[in-house]
mmCIF file of C-alpha atoms in Angstrom:
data_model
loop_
_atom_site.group_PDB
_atom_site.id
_atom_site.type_symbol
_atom_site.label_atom_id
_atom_site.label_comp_id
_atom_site.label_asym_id
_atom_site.label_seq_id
_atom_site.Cartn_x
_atom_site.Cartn_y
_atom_site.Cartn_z
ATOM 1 C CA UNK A 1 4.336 -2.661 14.239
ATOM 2 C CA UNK A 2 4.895 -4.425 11.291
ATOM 3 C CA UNK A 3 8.353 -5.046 11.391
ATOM 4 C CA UNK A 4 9.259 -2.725 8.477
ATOM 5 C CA UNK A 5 11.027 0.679 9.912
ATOM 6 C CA UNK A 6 11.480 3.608 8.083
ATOM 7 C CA UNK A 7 13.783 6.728 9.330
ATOM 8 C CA UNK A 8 12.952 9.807 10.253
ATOM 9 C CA UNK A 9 8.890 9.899 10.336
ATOM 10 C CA UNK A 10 9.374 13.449 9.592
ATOM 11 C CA UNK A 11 11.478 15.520 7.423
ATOM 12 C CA UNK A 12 10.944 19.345 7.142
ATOM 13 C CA UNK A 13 13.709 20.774 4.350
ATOM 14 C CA UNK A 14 13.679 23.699 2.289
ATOM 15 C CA UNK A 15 13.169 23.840 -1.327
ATOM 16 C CA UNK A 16 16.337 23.174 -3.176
ATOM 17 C CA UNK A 17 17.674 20.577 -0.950
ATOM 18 C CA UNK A 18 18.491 16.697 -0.759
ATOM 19 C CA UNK A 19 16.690 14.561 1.417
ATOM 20 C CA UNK A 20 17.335 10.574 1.794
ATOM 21 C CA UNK A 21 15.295 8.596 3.315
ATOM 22 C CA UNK A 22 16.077 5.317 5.268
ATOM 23 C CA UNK A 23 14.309 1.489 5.041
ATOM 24 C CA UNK A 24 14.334 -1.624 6.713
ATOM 25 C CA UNK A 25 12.456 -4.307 5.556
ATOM 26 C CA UNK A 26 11.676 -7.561 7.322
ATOM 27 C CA UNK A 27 15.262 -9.365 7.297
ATOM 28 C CA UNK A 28 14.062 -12.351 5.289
ATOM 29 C CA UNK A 29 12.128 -10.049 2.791
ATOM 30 C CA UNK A 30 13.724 -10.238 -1.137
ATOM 31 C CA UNK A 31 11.484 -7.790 -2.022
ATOM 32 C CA UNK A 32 11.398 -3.890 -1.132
ATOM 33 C CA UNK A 33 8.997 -1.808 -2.644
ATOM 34 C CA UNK A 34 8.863 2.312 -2.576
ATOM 35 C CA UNK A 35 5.454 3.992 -2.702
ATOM 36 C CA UNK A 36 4.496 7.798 -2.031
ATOM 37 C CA UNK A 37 1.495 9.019 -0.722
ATOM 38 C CA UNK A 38 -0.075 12.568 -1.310
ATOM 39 C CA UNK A 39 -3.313 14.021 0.749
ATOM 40 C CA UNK A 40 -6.574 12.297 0.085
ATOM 41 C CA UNK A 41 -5.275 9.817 -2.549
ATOM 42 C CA UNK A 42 -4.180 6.274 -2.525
ATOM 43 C CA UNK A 43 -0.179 5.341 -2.297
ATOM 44 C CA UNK A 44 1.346 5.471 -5.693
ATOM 45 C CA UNK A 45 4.186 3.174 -6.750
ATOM 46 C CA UNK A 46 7.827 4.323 -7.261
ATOM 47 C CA UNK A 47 9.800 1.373 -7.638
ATOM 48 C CA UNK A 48 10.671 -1.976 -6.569
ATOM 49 C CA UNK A 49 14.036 -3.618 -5.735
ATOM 50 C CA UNK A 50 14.116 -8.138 -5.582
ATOM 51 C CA UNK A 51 17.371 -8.337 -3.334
ATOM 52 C CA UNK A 52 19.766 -5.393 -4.822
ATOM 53 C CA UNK A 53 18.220 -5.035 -8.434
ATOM 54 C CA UNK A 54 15.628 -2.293 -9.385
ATOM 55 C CA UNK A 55 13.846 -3.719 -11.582
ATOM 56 C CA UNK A 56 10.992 -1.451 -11.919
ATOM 57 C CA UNK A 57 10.799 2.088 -11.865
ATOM 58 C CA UNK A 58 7.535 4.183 -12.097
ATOM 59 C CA UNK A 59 7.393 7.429 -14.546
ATOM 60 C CA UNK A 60 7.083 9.153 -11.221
ATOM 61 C CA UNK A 61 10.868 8.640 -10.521
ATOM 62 C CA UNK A 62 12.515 11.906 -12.310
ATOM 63 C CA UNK A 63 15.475 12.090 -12.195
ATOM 64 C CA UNK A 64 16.033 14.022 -8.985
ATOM 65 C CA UNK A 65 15.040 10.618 -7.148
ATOM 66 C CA UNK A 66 17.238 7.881 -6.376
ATOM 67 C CA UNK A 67 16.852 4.659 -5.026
ATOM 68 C CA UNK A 68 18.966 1.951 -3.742
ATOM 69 C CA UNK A 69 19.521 -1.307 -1.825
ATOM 70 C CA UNK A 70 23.345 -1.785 -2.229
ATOM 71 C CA UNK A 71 23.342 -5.421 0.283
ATOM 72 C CA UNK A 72 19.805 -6.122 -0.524
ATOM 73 C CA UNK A 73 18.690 -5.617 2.815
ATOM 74 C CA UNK A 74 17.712 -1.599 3.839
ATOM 75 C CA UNK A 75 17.007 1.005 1.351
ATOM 76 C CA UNK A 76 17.626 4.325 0.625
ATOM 77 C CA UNK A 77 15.644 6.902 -1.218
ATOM 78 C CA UNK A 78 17.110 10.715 -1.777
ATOM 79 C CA UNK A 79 15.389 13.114 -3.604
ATOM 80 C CA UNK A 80 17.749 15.681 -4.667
ATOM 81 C CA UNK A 81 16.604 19.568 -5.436
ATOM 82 C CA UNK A 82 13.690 18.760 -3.331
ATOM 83 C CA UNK A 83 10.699 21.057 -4.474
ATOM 84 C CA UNK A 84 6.931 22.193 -3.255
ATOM 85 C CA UNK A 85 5.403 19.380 -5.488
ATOM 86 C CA UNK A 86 7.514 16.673 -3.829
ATOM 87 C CA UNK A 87 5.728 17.017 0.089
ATOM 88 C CA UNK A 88 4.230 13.620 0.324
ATOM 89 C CA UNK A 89 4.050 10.185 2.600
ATOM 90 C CA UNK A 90 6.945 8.331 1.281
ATOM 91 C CA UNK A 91 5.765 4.600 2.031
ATOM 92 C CA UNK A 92 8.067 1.334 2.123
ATOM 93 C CA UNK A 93 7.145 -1.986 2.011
ATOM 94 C CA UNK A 94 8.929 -5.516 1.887
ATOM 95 C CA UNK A 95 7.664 -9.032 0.813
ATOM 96 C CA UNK A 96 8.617 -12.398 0.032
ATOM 97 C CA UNK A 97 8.607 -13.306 -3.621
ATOM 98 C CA UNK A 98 6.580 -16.449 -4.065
ATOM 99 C CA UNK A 99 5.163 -15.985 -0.192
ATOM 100 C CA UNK A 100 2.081 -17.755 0.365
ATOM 101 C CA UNK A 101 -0.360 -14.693 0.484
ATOM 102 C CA UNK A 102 1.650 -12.268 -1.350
ATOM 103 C CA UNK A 103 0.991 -9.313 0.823
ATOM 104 C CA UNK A 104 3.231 -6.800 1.278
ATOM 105 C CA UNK A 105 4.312 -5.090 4.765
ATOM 106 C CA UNK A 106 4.509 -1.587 4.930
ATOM 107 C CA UNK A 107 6.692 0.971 7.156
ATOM 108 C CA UNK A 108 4.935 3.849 9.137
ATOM 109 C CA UNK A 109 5.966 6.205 6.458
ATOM 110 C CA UNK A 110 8.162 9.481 6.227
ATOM 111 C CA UNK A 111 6.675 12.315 5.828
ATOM 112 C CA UNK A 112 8.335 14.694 4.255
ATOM 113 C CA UNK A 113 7.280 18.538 3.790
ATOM 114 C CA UNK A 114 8.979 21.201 1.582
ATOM 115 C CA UNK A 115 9.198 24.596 2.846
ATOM 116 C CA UNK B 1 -4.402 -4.316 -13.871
ATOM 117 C CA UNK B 2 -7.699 -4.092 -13.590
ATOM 118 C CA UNK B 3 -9.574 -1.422 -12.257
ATOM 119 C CA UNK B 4 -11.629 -1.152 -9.323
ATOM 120 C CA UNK B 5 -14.321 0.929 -8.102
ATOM 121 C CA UNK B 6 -15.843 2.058 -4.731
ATOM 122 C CA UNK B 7 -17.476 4.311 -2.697
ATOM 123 C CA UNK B 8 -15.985 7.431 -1.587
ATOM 124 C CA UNK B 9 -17.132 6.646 1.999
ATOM 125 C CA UNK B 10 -19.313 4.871 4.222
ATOM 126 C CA UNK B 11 -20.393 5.043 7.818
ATOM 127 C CA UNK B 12 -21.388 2.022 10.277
ATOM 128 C CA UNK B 13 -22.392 2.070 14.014
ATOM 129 C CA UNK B 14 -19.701 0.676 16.038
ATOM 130 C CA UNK B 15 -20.882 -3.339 16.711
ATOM 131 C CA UNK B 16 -22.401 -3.839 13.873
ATOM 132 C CA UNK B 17 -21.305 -5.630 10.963
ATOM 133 C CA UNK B 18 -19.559 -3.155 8.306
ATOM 134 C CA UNK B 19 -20.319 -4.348 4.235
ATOM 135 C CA UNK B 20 -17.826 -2.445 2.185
ATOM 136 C CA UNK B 21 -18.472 -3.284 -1.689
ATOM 137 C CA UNK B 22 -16.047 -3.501 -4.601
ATOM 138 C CA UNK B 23 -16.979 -3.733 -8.242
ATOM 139 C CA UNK B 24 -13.558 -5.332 -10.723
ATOM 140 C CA UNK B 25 -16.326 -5.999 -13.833
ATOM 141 C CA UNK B 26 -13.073 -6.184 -15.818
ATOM 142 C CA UNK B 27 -10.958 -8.715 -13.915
ATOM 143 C CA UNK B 28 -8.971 -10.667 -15.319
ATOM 144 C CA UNK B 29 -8.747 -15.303 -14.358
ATOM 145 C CA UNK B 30 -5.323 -14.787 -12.889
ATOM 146 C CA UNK B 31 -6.017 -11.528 -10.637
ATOM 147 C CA UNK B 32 -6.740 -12.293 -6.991
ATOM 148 C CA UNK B 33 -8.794 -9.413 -4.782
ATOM 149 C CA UNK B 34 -6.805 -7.870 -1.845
ATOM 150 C CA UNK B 35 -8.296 -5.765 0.358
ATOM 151 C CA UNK B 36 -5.769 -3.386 2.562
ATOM 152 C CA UNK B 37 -6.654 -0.457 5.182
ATOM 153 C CA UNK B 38 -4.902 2.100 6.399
ATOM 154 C CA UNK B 39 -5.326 3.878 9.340
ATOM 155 C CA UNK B 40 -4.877 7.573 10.069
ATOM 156 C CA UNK B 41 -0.942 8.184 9.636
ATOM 157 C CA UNK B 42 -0.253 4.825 9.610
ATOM 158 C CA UNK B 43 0.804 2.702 6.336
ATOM 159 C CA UNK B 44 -1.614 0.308 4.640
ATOM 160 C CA UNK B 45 -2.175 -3.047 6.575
ATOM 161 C CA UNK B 46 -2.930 -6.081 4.110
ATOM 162 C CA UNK B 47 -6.487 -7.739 5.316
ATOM 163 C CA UNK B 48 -7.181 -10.346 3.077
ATOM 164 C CA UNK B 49 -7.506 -11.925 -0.337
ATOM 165 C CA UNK B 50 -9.107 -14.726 -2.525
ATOM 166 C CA UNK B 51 -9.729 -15.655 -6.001
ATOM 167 C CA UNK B 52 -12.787 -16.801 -6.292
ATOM 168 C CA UNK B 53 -14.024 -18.698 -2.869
ATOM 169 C CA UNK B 54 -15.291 -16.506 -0.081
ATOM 170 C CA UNK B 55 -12.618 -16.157 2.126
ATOM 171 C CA UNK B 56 -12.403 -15.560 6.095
ATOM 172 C CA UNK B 57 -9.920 -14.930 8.770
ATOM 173 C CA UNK B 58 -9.415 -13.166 12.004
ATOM 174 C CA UNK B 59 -10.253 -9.819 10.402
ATOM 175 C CA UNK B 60 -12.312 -10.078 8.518
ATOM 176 C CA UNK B 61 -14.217 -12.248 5.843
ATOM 177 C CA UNK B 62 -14.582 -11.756 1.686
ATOM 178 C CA UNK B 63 -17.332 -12.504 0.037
ATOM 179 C CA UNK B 64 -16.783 -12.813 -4.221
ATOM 180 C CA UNK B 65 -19.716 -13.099 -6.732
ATOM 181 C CA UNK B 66 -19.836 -16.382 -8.771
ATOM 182 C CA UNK B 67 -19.020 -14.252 -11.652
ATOM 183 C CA UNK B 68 -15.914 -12.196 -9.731
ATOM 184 C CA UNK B 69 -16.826 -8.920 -11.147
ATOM 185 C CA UNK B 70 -17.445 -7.497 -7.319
ATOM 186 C CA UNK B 71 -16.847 -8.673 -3.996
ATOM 187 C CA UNK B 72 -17.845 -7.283 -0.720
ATOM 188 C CA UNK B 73 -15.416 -7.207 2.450
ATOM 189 C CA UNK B 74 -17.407 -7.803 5.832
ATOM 190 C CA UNK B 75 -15.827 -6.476 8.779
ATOM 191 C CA UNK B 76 -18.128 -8.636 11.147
ATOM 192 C CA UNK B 77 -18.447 -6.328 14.713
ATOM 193 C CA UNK B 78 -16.661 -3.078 14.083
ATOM 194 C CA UNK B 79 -14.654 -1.098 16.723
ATOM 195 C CA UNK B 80 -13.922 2.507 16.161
ATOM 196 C CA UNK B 81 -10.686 0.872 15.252
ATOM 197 C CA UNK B 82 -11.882 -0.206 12.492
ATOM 198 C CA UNK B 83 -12.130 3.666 11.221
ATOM 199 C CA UNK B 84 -9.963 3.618 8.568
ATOM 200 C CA UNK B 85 -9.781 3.818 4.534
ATOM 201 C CA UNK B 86 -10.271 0.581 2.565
ATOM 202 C CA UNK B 87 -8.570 -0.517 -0.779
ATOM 203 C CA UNK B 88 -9.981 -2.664 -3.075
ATOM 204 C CA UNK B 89 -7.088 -4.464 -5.124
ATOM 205 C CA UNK B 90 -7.567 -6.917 -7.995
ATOM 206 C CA UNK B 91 -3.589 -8.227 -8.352
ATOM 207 C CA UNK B 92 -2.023 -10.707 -10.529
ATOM 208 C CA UNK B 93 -0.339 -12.795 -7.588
ATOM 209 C CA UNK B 94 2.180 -14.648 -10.265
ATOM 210 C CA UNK B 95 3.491 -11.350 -10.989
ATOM 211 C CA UNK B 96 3.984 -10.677 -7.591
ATOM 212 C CA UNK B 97 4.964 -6.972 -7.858
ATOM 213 C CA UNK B 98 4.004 -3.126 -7.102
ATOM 214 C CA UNK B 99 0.018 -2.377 -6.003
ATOM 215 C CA UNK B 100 -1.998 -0.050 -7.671
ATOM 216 C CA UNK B 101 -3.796 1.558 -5.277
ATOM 217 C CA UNK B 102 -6.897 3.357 -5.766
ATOM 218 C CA UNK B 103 -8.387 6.222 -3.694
ATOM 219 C CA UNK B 104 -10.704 3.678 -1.212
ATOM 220 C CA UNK B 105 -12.981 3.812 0.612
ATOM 221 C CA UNK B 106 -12.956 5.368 3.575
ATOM 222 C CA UNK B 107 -14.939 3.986 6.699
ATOM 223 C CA UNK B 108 -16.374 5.782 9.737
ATOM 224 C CA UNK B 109 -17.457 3.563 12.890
ATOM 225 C CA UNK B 110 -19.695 5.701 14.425
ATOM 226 C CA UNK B 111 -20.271 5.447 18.105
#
């Protein structure tokens, strides 16, 4: 257990519906990062929040996704219009900006399949 | 970023020492090499890092090339714990933002 949660682990919705997605990072993490995951390949970015700014945003984020971290401290991703193509491993992870090894902690992942 | 590459998989007998390489020929002075696993349905787990000194802690230990264009990550006795796929990062730690993953390596311990 890392210490990052993420909520559910598994999310089974048909296509055409939203979806949101719950984080909590490490409570003394400034940094929250959304990643997601498909079969066989490596996590791909989404976007980044340092307290309650976004300040990055990948390509990858159409406009049916949404992120936030309105206190700085959990997160919250929806996908809205959910279709096939979006059935993934939505990852989260937290740092500390400036920590000493830079590393970033991630969450077990949610899962999320569209029917 | 720069790129890595490695091999699609590898397989070790459980107890022995596991040797997974990394080739970053086009790293840049600033860009550190991280090494993260993941584990079946689990998310990534950082390992380790370094710049250019070999590196070593309780998991594991790093070994860079004078040059830095590869590095190899030594998993001294693996467990069939240790099963798992690799990532080879080269990151710019003063910009201290997102990973770029690639697709890994991924490691069987055989028993």
């Amino acid at each position: 257990d890392t210490g990052v949660s993420q909520n559910p682990r598994h999310k089974i919705t048909k296509r055409g519906q939203n979806v949101t997605f719950r984080c909590d990072p490490i409570s003394e993490h400034n940094r929250l990062y959304w990643y997601r995951q498909t079969l066989g390949q490596g996590p791909e970015f989404l976007t980044y929040f340092q307290n309650e700014a976004q300040l990055e945003k990948s390509r990858l984020l159409s406009d049916r996704f949404s992120a936030e971290r309105p206190k700085g401290s959990f997160s919250t991703l929806e996908i809205q219009r959910t279709e096939q193509g979006d059935s993934a491993m939505y990852l989260c992870a937290s740092s500390l900006a400036g920590g000493r090894d830079n590393e970033q902690f991630f969450g077990p992942g949610t899962r999320l399949t569209v029917l | 970023d720069a790129k890595t590459t490695q091999p699609t998989s590898m397989d070790c007998a459980e107890g022995r020492a596991a040797n997974l390489p990394c080739n970053h020929s086009t790293i840049s002075g600033n860009e550190y090499v991280y090494w993260y696993r993941q584990i079946h349905s689990q998310g990534p787990q950082y390992i380790i890092h370094g710049l250019k000194n070999n590196e070593t802690n309780e998991m594991a230990s790093l070994i860079i090339t004078e040059d830095r264009k590869s590095s190899t990550l030594i998993l001294p006795h693996a467990t069939l714990r240790d099963t798992a796929v690799y990532y080879c990062i080269a990151q710019d730690m003063n910009r201290d933002d997102k990973i770029i993953f690639g697709k890994g390596t991924r490691l069987h311990i055989l028993p």
